[in-house]
mmCIF file of C-alpha atoms in Angstrom:
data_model
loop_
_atom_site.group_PDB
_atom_site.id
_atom_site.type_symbol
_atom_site.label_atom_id
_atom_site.label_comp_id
_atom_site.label_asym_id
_atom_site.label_seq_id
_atom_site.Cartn_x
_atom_site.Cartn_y
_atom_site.Cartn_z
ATOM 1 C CA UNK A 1 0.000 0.000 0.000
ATOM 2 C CA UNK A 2 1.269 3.078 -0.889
ATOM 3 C CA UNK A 3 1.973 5.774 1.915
ATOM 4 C CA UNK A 4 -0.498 8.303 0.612
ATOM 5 C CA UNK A 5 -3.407 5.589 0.883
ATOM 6 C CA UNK A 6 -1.918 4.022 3.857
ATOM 7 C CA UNK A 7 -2.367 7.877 5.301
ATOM 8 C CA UNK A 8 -6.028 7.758 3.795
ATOM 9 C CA UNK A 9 -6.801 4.790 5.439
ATOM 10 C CA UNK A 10 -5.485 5.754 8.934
ATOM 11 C CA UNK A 11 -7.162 9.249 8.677
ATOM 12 C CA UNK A 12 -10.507 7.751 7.793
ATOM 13 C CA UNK A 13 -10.536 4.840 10.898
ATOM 14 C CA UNK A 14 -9.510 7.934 13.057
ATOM 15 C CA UNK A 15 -12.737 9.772 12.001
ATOM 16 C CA UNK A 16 -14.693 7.238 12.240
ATOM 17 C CA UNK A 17 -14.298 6.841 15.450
ATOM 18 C CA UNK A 18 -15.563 10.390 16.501
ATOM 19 C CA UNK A 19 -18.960 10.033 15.555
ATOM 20 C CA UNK A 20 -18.661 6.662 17.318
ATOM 21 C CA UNK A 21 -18.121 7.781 20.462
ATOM 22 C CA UNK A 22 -20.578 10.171 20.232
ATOM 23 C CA UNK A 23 -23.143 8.121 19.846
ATOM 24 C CA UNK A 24 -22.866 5.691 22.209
ATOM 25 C CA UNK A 25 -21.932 8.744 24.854
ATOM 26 C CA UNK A 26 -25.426 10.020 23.442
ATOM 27 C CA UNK A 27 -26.868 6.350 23.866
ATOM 28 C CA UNK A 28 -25.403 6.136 27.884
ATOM 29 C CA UNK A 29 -26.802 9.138 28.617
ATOM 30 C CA UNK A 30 -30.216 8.331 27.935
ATOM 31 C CA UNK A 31 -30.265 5.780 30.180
ATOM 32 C CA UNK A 32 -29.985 8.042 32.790
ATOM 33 C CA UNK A 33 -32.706 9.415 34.001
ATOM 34 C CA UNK A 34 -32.121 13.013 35.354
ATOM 35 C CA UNK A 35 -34.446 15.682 36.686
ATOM 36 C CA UNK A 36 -33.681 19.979 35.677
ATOM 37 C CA UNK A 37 -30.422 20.964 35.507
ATOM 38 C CA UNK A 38 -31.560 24.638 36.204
ATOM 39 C CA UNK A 39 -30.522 26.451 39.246
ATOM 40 C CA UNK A 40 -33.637 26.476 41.440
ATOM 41 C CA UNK A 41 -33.911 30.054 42.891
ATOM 42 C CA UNK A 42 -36.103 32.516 41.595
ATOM 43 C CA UNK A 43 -34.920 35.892 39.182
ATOM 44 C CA UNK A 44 -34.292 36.006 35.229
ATOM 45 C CA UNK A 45 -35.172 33.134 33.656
ATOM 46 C CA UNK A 46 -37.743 31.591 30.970
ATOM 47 C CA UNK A 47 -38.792 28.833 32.701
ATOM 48 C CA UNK A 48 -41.702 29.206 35.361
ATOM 49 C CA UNK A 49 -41.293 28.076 39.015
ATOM 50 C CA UNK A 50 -43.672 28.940 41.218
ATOM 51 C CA UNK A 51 -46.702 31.231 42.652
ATOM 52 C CA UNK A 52 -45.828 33.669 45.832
ATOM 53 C CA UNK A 53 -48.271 35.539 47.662
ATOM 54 C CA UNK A 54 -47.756 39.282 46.715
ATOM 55 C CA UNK A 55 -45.652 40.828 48.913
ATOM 56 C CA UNK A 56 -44.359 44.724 50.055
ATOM 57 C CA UNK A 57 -42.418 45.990 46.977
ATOM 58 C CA UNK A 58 -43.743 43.567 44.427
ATOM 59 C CA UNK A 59 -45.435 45.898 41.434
ATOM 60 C CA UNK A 60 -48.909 45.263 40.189
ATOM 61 C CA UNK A 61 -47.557 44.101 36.870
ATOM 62 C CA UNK A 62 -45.834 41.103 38.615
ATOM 63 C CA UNK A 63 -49.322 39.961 39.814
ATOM 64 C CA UNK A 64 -50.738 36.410 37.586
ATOM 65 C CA UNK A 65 -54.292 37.830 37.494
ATOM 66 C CA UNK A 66 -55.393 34.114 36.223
ATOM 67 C CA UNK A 67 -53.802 32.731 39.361
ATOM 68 C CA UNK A 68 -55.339 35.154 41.661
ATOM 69 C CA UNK A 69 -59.180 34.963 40.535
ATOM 70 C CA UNK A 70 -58.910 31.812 42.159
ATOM 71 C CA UNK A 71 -59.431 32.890 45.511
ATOM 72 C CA UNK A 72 -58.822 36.196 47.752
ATOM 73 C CA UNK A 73 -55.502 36.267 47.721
ATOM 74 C CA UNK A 74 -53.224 37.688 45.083
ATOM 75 C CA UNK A 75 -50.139 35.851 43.127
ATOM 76 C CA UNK A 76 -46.692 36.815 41.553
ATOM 77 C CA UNK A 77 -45.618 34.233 39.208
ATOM 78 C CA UNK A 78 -42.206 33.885 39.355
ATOM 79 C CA UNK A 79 -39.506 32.486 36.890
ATOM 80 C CA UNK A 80 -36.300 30.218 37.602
ATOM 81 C CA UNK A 81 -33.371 32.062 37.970
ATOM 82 C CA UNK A 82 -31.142 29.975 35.511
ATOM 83 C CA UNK A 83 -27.245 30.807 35.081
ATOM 84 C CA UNK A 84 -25.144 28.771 33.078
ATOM 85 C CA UNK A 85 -22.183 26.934 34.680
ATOM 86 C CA UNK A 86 -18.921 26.226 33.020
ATOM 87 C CA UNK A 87 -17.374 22.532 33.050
ATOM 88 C CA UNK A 88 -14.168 22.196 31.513
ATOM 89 C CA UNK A 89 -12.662 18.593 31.572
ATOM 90 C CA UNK A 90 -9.651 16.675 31.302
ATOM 91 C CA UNK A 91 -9.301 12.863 30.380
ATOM 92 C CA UNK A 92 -5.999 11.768 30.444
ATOM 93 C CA UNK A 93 -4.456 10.853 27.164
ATOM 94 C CA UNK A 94 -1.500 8.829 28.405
ATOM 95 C CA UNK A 95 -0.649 4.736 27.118
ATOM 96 C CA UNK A 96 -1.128 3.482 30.838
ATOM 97 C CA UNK A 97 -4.894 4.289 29.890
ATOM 98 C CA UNK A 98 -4.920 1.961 26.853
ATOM 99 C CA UNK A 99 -4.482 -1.515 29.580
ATOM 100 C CA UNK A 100 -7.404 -3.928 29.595
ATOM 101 C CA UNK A 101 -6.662 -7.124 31.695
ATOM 102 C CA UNK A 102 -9.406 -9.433 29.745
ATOM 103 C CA UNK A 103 -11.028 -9.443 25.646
ATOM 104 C CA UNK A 104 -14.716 -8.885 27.729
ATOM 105 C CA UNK A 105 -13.102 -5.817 29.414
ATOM 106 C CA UNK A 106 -13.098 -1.979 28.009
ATOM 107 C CA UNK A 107 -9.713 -0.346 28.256
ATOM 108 C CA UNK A 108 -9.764 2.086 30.644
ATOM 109 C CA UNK A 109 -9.329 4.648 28.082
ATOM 110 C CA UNK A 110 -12.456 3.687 26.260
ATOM 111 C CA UNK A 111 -14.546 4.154 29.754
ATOM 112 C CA UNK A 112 -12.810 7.059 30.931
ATOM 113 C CA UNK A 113 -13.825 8.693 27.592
ATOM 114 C CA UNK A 114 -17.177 7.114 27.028
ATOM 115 C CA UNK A 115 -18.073 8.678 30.835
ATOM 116 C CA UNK A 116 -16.642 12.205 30.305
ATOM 117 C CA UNK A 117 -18.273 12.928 26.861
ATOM 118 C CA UNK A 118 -21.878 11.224 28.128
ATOM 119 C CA UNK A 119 -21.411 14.025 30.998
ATOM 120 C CA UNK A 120 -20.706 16.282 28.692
ATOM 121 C CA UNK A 121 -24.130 15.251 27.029
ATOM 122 C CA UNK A 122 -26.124 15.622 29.459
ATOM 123 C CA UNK A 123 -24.623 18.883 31.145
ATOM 124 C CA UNK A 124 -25.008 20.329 27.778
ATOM 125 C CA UNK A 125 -28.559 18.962 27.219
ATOM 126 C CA UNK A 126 -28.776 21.093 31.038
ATOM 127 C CA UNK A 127 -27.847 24.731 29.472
ATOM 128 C CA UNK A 128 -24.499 24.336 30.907
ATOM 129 C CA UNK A 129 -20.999 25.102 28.786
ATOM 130 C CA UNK A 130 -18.461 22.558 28.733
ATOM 131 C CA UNK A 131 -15.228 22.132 27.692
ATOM 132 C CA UNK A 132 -11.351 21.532 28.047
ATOM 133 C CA UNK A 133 -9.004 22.798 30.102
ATOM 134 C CA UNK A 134 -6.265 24.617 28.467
ATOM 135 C CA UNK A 135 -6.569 26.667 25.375
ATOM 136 C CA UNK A 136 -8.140 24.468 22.527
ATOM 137 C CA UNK A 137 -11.095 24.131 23.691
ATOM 138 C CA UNK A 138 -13.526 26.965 25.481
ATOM 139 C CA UNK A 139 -16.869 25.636 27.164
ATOM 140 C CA UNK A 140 -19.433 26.074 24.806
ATOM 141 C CA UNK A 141 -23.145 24.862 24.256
ATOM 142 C CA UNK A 142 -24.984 22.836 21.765
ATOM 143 C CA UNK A 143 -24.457 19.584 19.713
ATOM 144 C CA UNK A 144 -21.514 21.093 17.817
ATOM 145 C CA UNK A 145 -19.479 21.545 21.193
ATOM 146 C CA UNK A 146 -20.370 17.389 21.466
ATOM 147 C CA UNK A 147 -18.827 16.620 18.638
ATOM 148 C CA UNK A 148 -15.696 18.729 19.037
ATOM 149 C CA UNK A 149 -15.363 16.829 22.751
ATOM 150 C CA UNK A 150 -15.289 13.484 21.526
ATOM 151 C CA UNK A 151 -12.801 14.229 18.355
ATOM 152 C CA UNK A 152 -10.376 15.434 21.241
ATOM 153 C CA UNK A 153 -11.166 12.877 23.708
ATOM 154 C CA UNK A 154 -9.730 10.546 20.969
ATOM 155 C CA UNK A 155 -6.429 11.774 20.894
ATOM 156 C CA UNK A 156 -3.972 9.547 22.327
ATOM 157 C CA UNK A 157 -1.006 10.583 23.951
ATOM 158 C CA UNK A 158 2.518 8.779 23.516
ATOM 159 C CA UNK A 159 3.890 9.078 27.236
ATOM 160 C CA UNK A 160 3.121 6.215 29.785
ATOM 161 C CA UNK A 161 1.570 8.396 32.177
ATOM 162 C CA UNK A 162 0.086 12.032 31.241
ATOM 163 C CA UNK A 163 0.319 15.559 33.513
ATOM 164 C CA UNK A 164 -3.625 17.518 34.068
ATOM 165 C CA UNK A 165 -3.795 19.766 32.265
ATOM 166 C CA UNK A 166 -4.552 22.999 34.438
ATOM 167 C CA UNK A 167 -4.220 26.063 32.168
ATOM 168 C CA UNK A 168 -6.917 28.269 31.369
ATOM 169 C CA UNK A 169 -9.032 27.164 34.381
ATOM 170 C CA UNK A 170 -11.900 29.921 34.176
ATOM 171 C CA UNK A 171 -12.767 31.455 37.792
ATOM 172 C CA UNK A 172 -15.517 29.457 39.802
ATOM 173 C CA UNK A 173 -15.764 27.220 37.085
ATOM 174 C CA UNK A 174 -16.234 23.087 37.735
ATOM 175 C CA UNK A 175 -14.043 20.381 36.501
ATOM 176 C CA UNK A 176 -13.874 16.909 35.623
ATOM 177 C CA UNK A 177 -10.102 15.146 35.538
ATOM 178 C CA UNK A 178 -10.645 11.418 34.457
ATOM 179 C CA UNK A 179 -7.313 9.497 34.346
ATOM 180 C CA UNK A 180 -6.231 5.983 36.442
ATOM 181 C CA UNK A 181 -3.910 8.217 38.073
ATOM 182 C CA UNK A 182 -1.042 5.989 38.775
ATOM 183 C CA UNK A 183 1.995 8.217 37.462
ATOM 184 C CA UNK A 184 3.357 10.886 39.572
ATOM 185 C CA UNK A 185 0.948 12.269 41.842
ATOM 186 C CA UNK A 186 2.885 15.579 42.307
ATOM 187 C CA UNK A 187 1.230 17.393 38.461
ATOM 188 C CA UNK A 188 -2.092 16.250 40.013
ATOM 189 C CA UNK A 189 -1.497 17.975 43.250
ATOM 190 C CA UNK A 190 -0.031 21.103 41.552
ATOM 191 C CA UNK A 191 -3.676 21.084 39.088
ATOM 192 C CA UNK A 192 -5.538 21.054 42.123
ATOM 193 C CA UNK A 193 -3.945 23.818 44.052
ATOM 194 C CA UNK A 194 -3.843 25.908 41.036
ATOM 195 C CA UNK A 195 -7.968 25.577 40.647
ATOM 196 C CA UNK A 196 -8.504 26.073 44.149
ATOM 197 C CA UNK A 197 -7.253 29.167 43.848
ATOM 198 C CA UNK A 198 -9.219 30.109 41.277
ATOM 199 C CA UNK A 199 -12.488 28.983 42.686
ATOM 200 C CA UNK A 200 -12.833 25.932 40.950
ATOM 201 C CA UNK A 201 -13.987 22.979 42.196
ATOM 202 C CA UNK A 202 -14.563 19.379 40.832
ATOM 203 C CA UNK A 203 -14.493 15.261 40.759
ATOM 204 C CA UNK A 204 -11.502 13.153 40.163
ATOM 205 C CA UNK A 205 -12.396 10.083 38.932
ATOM 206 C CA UNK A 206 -10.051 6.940 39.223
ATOM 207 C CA UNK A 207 -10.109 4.533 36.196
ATOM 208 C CA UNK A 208 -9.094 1.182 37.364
ATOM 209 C CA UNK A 209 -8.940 -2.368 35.311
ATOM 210 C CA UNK A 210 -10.110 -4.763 38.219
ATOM 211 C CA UNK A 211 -6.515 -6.656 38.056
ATOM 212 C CA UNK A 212 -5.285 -3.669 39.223
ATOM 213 C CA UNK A 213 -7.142 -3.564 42.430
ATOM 214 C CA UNK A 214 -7.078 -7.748 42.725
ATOM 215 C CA UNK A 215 -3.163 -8.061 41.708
ATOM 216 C CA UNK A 216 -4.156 -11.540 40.494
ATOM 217 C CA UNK A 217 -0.527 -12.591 39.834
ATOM 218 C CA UNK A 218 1.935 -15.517 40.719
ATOM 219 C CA UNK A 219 4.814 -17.332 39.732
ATOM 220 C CA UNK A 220 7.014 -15.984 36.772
ATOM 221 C CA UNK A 221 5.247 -12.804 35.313
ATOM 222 C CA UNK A 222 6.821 -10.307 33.368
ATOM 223 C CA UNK A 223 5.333 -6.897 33.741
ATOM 224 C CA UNK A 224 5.569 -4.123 30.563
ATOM 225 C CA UNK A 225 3.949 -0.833 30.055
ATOM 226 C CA UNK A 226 1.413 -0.298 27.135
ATOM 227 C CA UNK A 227 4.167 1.660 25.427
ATOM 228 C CA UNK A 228 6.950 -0.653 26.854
ATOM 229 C CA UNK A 229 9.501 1.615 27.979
ATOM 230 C CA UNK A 230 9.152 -0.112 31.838
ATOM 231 C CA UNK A 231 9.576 -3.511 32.020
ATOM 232 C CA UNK A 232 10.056 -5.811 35.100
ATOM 233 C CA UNK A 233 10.435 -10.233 35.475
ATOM 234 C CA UNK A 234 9.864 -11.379 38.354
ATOM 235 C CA UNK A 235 9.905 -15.238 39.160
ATOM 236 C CA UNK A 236 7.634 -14.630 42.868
ATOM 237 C CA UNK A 237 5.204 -12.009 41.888
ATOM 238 C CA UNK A 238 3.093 -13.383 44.563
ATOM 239 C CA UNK A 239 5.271 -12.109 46.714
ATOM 240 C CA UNK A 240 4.715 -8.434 45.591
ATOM 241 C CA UNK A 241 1.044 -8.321 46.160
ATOM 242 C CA UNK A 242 0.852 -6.935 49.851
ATOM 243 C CA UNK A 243 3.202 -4.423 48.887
ATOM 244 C CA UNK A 244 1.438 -3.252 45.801
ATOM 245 C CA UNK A 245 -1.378 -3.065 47.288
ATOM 246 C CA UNK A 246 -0.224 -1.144 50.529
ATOM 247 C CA UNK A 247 0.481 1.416 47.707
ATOM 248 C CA UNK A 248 -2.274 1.497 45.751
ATOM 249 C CA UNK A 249 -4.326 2.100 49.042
ATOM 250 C CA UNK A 250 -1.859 4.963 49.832
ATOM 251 C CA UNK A 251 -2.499 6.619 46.487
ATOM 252 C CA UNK A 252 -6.084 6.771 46.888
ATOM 253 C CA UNK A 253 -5.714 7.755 50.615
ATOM 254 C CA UNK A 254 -3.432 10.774 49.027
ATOM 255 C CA UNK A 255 -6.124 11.595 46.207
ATOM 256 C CA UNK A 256 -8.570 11.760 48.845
ATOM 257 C CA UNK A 257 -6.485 14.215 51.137
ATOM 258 C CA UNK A 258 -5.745 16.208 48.085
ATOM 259 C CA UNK A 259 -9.372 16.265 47.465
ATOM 260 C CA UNK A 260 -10.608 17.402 50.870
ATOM 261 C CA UNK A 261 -7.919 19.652 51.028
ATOM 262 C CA UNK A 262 -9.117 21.675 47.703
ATOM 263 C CA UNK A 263 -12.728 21.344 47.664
ATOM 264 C CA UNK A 264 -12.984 18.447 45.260
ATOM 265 C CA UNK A 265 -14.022 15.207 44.935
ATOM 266 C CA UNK A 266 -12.632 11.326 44.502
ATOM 267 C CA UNK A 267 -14.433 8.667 43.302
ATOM 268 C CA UNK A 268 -12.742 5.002 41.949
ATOM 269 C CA UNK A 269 -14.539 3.394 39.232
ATOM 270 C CA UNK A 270 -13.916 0.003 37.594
ATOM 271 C CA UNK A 271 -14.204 -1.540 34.082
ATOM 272 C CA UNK A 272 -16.193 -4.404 34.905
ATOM 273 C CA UNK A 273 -18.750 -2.097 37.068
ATOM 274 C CA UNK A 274 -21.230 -0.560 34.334
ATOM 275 C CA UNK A 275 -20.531 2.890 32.705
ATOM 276 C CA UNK A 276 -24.106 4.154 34.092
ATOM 277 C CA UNK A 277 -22.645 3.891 37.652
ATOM 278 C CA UNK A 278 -19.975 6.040 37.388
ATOM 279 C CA UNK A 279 -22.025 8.394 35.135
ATOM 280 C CA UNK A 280 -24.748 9.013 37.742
ATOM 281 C CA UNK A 281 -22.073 9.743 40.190
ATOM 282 C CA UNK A 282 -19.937 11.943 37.833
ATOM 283 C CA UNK A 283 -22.789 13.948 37.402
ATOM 284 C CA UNK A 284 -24.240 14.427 40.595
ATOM 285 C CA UNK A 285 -21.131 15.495 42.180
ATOM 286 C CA UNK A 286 -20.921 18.162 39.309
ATOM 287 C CA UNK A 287 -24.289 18.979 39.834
ATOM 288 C CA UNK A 288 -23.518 19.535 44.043
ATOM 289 C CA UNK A 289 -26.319 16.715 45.194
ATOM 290 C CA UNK A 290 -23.435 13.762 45.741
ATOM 291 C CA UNK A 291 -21.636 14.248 48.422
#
């Protein structure tokens, strides 16, 4: 094949799998069912939310004369105050993403983006503005904004492990950083502070294969990063278990720290647990009702 159709090809499997992605983000979402997304206080809005008795200051033009003929006492008919909230997100690009431990398994890659971009969905279906963090990408509304999301989401990085990326974090914003979050800690730390300075607050959310939480391993084993640059043999890798784990459990003990520390949130989701569960919890915690 020559290299101009061998480009072809490539470029047209990489499209492809936008519109993919989008719709089975699209397809995940509506299987959640979600109430309003509005803010539920009264002020400027279109959307109507509720009769008041009239009250000192109120003008006679507020009054719902309809509403009022219905007894003695007189109504104001007040809208829902409704201001759109900016998400930006960031789902880690990085090999260590692209592990699966089983054929029946997503990579964690393929969840981690599936979950973001059905968020996205539905916060955008919500009025809100989403986007990325950094430069490329400004939170924006409608369907277009969708599409843009998932065409970025698959990029893939060519590092093992990839650094948040915490630029252009917009004041009192929210955030969403989706990544398995096994590299160096110290980036994520360093994101964090950065936005809680700013007034931004948001979810991490752990991507885990459930052999990394299980460390189902004995005997001779030879372990390799996605993009093998690390490589280790062992001949007892039973033997490594306890201590693997005593780490893993410190990582998420120092996520959780971090998180309490800056206003955010932690949660640890896993491949063979359905996409809907972390979804609902994703968005809740954006939405300030998960605690």
């Amino acid at each position: 094949m020559s290299s101009v159709a061998h480009l072809r090809t490539r470029a047209q499997i990489e499209a492809s799998r936008f519109p993919a992605l989008l719709a089975r983000a699209e397809h995940l979402a509506g299987t959640v069912l979600l109430g309003d997304h509005g803010r539920r206080r009264a002020g400027l809005g279109d959307d109507f939310w509720q009769y008041r008795p009239l009250r000192a200051g109120d003008s006679f033009r507020q009054i719902d004369w309809r509403r009022s003929a219905r007894g003695d006492e007189q109504f104001v008919r007040e809208r829902e105050w409704q201001i759109a909230q900016s998400v930006q997100m960031w789902v880690d690009p990085g090999a260590s993403l692209r592990f699966s431990s089983h054929k029946d398994l997503p990579t964690k890659a393929d969840r981690a983006r599936l979950v973001a971009l059905a968020a996205a969905v539905l916060l955008i279906r919500g009025g809100e503005r989403v986007g990325l963090t950094g430069w490329d990408l400004p939170p924006r509304r409608g369907d277009a904004q969708t599409l843009r999301l998932a065409e970025y989401f698959s990029d893939e990085g060519e590092d093992d492990y990839a650094e948040p990326e915490s630029r252009g974090m917009l004041p009192n914003a929210k955030a969403l950083f989706v990544s398995d979050f096994l590299g160096d800690v110290t980036p994520v730390e360093a994101a964090l502070t950065k936005a809680a300075d700013r007034g931004v607050r948001g979810v991490l959310l752990q991507v885990l294969d459930p052999s990394e939480e299980a460390f189902p391993f004995n005997g001779r084993t030879i372990f390799e990063s996605v993009n093998r640059t690390l490589r280790y043999e062992t001949l007892k890798a039973g033997e490594l278990k306890e201590r693997y784990l005593e780490r893993l459990a410190e990582r998420k003990a120092r996520l959780d720290h971090l998180c309490r520390l800056t206003g955010w949130q932690h949660f640890t989701h896993h491949t063979n647990n359905t996409a809907q569960s972390a979804l609902l919890w994703v968005y809740r915690a954006l939405d300030g009702s998960q605690g």
